[in-house]
XYZ file of C-alpha atoms in Angstrom:
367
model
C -32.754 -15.745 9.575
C -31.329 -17.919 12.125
C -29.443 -14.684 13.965
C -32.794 -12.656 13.675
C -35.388 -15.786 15.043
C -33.575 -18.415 17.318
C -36.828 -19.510 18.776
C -38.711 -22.221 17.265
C -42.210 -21.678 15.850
C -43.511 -23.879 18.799
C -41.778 -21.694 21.400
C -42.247 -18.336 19.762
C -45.335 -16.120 20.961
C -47.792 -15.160 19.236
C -47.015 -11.783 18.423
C -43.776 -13.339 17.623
C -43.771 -13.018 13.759
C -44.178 -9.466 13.631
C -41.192 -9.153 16.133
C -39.220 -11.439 13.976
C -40.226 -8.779 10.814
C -39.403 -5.725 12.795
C -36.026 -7.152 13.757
C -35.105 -8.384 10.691
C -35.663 -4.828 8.792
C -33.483 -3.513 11.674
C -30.475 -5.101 10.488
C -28.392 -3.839 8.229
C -26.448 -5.680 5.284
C -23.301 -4.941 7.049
C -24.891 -6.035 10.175
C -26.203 -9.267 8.335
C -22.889 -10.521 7.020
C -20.947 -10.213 9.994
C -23.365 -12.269 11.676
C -23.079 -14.931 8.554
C -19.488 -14.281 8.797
C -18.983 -14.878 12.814
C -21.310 -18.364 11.994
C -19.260 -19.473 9.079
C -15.855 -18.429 11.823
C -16.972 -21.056 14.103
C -17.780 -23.318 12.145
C -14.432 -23.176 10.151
C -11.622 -25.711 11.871
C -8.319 -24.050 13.134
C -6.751 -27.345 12.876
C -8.584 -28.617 10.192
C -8.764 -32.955 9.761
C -7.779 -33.071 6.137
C -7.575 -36.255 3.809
C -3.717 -37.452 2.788
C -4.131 -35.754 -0.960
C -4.384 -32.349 0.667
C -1.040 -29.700 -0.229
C -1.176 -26.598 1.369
C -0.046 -23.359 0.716
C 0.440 -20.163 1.909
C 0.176 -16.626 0.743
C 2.349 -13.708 2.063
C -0.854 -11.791 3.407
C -1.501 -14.915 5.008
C -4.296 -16.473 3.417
C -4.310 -19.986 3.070
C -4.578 -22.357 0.021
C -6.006 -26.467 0.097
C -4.972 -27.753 -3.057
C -6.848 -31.147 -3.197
C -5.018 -33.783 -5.630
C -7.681 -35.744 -7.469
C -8.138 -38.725 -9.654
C -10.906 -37.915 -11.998
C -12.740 -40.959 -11.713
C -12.432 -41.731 -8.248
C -15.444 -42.353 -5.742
C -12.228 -41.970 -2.883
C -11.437 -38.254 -4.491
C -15.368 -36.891 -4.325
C -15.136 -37.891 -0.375
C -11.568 -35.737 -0.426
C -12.939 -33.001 -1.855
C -16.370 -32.815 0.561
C -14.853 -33.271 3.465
C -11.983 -30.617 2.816
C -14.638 -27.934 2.275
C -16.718 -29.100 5.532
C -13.938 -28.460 7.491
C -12.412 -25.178 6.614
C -15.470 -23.257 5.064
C -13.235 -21.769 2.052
C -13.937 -18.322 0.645
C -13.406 -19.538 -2.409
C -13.247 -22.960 -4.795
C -11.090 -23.152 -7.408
C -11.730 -25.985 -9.558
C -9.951 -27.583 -12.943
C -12.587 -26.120 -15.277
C -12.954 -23.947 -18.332
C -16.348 -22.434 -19.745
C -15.876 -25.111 -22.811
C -16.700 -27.634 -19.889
C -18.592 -25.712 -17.279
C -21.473 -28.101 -18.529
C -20.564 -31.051 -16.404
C -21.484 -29.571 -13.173
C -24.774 -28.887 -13.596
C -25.611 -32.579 -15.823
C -27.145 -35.537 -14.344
C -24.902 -38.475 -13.744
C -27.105 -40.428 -15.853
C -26.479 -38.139 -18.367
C -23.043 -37.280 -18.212
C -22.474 -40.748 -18.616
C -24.083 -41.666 -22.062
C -22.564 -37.935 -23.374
C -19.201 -39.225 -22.253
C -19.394 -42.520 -23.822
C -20.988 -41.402 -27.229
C -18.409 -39.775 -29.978
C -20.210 -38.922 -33.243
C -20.220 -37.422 -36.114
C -22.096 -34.569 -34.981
C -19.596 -33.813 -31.756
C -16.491 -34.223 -34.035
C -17.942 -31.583 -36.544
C -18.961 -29.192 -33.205
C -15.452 -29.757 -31.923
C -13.737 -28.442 -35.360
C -15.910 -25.907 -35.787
C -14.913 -24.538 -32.155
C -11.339 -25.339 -32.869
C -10.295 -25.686 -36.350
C -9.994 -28.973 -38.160
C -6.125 -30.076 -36.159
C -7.314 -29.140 -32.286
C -10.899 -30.190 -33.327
C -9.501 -33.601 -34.069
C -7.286 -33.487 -31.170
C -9.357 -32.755 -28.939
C -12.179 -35.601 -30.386
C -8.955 -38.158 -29.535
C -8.374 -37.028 -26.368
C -12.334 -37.428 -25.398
C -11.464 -40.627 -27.154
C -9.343 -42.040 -24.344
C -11.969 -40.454 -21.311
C -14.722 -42.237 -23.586
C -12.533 -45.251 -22.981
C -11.878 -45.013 -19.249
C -15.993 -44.332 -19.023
C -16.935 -47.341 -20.952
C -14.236 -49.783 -18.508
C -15.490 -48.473 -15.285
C -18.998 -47.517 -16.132
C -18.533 -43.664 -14.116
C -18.887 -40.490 -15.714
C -15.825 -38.071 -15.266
C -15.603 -34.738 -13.605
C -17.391 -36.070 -10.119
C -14.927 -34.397 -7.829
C -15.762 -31.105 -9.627
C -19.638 -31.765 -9.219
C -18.877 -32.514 -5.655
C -16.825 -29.362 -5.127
C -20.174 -27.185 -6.462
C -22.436 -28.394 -4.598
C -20.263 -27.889 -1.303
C -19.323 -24.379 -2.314
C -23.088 -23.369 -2.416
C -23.631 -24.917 1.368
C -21.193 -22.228 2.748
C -22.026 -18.963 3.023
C -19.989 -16.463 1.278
C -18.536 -18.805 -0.885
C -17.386 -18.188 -4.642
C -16.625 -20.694 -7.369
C -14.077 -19.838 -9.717
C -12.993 -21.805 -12.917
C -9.501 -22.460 -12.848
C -7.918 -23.875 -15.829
C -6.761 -22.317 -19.460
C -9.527 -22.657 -21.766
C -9.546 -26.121 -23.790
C -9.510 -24.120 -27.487
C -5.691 -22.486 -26.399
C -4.339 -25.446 -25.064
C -5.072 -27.699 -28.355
C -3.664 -25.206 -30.528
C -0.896 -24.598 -28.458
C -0.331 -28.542 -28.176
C -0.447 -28.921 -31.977
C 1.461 -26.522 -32.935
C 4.459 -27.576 -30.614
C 4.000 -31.581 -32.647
C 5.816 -32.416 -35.845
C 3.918 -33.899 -38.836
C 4.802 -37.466 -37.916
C 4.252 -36.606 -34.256
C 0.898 -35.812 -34.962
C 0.414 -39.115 -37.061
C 2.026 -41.026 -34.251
C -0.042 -39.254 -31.510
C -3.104 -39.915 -33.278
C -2.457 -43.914 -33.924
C -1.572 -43.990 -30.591
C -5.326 -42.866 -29.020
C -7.172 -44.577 -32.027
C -5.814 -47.837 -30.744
C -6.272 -47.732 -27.098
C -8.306 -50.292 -25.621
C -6.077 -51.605 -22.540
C -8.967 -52.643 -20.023
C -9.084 -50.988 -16.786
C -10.633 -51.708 -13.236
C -11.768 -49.454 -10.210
C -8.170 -50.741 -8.473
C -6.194 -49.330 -11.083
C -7.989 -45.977 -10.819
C -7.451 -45.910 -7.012
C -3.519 -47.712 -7.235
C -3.232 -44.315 -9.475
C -4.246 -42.384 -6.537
C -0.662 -40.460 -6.546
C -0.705 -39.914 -10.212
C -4.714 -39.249 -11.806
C -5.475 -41.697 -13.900
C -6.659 -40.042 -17.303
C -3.098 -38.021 -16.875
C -0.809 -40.897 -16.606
C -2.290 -42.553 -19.555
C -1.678 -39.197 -21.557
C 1.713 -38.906 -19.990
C 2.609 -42.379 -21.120
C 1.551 -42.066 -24.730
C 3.294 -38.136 -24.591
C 6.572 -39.038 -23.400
C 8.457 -39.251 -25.676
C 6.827 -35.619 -27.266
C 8.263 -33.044 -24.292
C 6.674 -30.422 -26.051
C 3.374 -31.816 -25.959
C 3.468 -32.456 -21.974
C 4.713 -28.781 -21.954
C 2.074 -27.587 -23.297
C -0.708 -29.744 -22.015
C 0.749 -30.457 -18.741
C 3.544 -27.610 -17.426
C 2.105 -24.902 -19.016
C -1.363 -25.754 -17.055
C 0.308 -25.871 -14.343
C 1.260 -22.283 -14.544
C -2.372 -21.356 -15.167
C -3.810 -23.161 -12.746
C -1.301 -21.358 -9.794
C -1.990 -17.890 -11.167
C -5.511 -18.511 -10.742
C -5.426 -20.093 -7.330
C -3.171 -17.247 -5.940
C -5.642 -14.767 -7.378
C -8.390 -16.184 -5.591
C -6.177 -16.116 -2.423
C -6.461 -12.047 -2.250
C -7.030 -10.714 0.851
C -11.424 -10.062 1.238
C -12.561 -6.409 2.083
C -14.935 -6.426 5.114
C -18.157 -4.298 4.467
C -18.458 -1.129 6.374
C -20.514 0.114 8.332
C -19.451 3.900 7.205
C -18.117 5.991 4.401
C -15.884 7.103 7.092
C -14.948 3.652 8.667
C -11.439 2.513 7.484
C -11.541 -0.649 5.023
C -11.030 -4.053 6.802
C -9.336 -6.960 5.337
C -9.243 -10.474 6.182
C -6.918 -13.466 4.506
C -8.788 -15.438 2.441
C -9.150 -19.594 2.439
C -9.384 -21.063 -1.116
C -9.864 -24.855 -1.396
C -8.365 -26.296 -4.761
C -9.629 -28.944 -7.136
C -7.144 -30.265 -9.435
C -5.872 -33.273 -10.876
C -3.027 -34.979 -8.987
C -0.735 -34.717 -11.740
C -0.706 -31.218 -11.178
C 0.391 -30.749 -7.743
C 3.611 -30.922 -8.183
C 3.812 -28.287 -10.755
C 1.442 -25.952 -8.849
C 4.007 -26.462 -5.403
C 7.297 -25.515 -7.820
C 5.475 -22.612 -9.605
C 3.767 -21.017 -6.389
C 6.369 -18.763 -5.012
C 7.094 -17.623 -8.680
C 6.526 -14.146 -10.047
C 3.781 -15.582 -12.842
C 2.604 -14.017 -16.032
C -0.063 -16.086 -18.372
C 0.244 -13.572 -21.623
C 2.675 -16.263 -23.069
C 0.847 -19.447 -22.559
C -2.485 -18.438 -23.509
C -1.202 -16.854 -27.627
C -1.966 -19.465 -30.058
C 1.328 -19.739 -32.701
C 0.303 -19.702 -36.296
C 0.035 -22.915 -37.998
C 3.317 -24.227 -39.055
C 4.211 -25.924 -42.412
C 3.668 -29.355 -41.058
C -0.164 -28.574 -39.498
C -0.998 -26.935 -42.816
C 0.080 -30.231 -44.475
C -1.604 -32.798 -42.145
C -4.587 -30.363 -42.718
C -4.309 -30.640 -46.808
C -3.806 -34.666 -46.039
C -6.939 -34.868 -43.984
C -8.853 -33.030 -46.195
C -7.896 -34.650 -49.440
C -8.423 -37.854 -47.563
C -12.034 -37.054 -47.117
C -12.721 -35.879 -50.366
C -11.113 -38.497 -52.110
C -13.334 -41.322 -49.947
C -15.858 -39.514 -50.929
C -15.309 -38.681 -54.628
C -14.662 -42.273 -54.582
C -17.891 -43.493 -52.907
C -19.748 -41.291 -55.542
C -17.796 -42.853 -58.427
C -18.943 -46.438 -57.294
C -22.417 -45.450 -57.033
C -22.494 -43.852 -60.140
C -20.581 -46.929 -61.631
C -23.207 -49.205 -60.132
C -26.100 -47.238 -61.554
C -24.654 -47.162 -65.269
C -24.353 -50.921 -65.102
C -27.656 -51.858 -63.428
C -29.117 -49.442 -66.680
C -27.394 -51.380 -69.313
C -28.591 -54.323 -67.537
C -32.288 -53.365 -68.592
C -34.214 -55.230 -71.214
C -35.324 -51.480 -72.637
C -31.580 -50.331 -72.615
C -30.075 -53.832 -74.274
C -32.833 -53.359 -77.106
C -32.086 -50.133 -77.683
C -28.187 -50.227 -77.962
C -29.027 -53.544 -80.019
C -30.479 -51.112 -82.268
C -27.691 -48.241 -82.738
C -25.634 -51.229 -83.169
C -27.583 -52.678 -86.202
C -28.023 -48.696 -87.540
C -24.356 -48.464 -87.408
C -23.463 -51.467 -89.316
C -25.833 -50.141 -92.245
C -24.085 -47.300 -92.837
């Protein structure tokens, strides 16, 4: 529209609408996008001002990848991640994102915040359904320790990624892609690689947390994200765990970003035109933990099969399974024994009932 009618409505004359209409159907789509195209050109910077937590990377068809380093709940990272797209107009936005949490971007702060803080009953059932009863409950813990981080600083997570959508729908052409291993595959992955006492150890470990935390420590953290470094400190001593949850992510997160890095195809004007392609620019949204890995995996011949099977269950998870779910039927075979209990005695307590066992008593004696 602004190619086809540059005038203002004040300037334009009065048989300028129907001009505007007849030029407009003259375009074509080809036409249409490389106008867009040229517009979204200029406005992209060659040298591009980009914030400290900015990596990039480079493709051998020369395309160009921003990985931007976040701390999930920092007000610092949502300015990172704005101004990274303003300046070089990506083709595509790659963000740390499954479909189990796709949610978050289009939720209300407001609202994000009271899901985030809230664990219940209800969630920890949806979660094992989704899962099984071992990620279910892994995954519940894990929510656990973001619950946690919520609560301290009073912000809901995933802003950066909220951010990062909105920006991606101001520039034109731009696709958003979600960039991380789905949250079902990485549980069962990460229990299967624990022990049976790992699992009781991991699980002590989150039910107990309750170090307090302040808006300094999120941005002091700035080189590390926050929610990761807790996880890392309470995983170290499992490598298998951080392998799974951690390195192996890493993996999935570069295969996807140098996917979205493929060269674009040009429309054309012809069937008999030769195709055209251009190098992409994909802007990045991940947590800062996982730079690193995504730097040391990117010039690496990648392939995901492995990391995205799920193992069987071992002995151990099939035990901590039976223990959890004797556990809960025992509490409540229990609860319904002390009811029941309760009931007999508050019967015998009865005037009626004393009379009448008073009375098989006396019967009894007779004979």
């Amino acid at each position: 529209q602004a190619a086809a009618d540059p005038m203002s409505s004040s300037d334009a004359p009065e048989d300028g609408p129907k001009e505007t209409s007849s030029v407009s159907q003259n375009i074509s789509d080809a036409d249409a996008f490389k106008i867009l195209l040229e517009m979204k050109m200029k406005k992209r910077q060659k040298k591009p001002n980009l914030p400290s937590t900015v990596t990039e990377l480079d493709t051998e068809d020369g395309s160009k990848v921003y990985v931007v380093g976040t701390a999930h709940f920092s007000d610092s990272s949502k300015k990172d991640v704005v101004k990274t797209i303003q300046e070089v107009q990506p083709d595509v936005v790659v963000v740390e994102l499954c479909q189990y949490r796709v949610s978050m971007l289009k939720m209300d702060e407001k609202t994000l915040l009271k899901e985030a803080k809230e664990i219940n009953l209800e969630k920890l059932q949806q979660a094992i359904k989704q899962n099984g009863v071992m990620s279910g409950l892994m995954q519940m813990l894990l929510l656990k320790v973001s619950a946690h981080i919520t609560e301290q600083l009073g912000m809901a997570p995933g802003g950066e990624f909220r951010e990062a959508f909105k920006e991606a729908s101001k520039v034109p052409f731009c696709k958003f892609h979600l960039g991380d291993r789905p949250i079902p595959v990485t549980f069962k992955r990460a229990i299967a690689a624990l022990s049976f006492w790992q699992k009781v150890k991991l699980a002590w470990g989150l039910c107990f947390l309750s170090d307090p935390i302040s808006k300094d420590d999120v941005e002091k953290c700035k080189q590390k994200d926050l929610l990761e470094q807790m996880m890392a400190e309470m995983i170290g001593e499992f490598p298998d765990l951080h392998r799974t949850i951690v390195s192996e992510r890493d993996i999935y997160l570069t295969y996807m970003l140098k996917q979205a890095a493929k060269q674009i195809e040009l429309p054309q004007a012809s069937e008999t035109e030769p195709r055209k392609y251009i190098p992409a620019v994909v802007v990045g949204v991940v947590g800062m933990g996982h730079v690193p890995g995504i730097e040391k995996n990117w010039n690496s011949d990648l392939n995901i099969q492995q990391i995205m099977s799920v193992p069987p269950p071992s002995a151990s998870s099939k035990i901590f399974k039976f223990v959890i779910k004797a556990t809960v039927f025992g509490l409540m075979g229990y609860g319904c024994y002390r009811i029941g209990q309760r009931t007999v005695q508050f019967i015998l307590s009865m005037p009626a009932a004393q009379s009448y066992l008073q009375k098989l008593t006396e019967i009894r004696s007779q004979h």
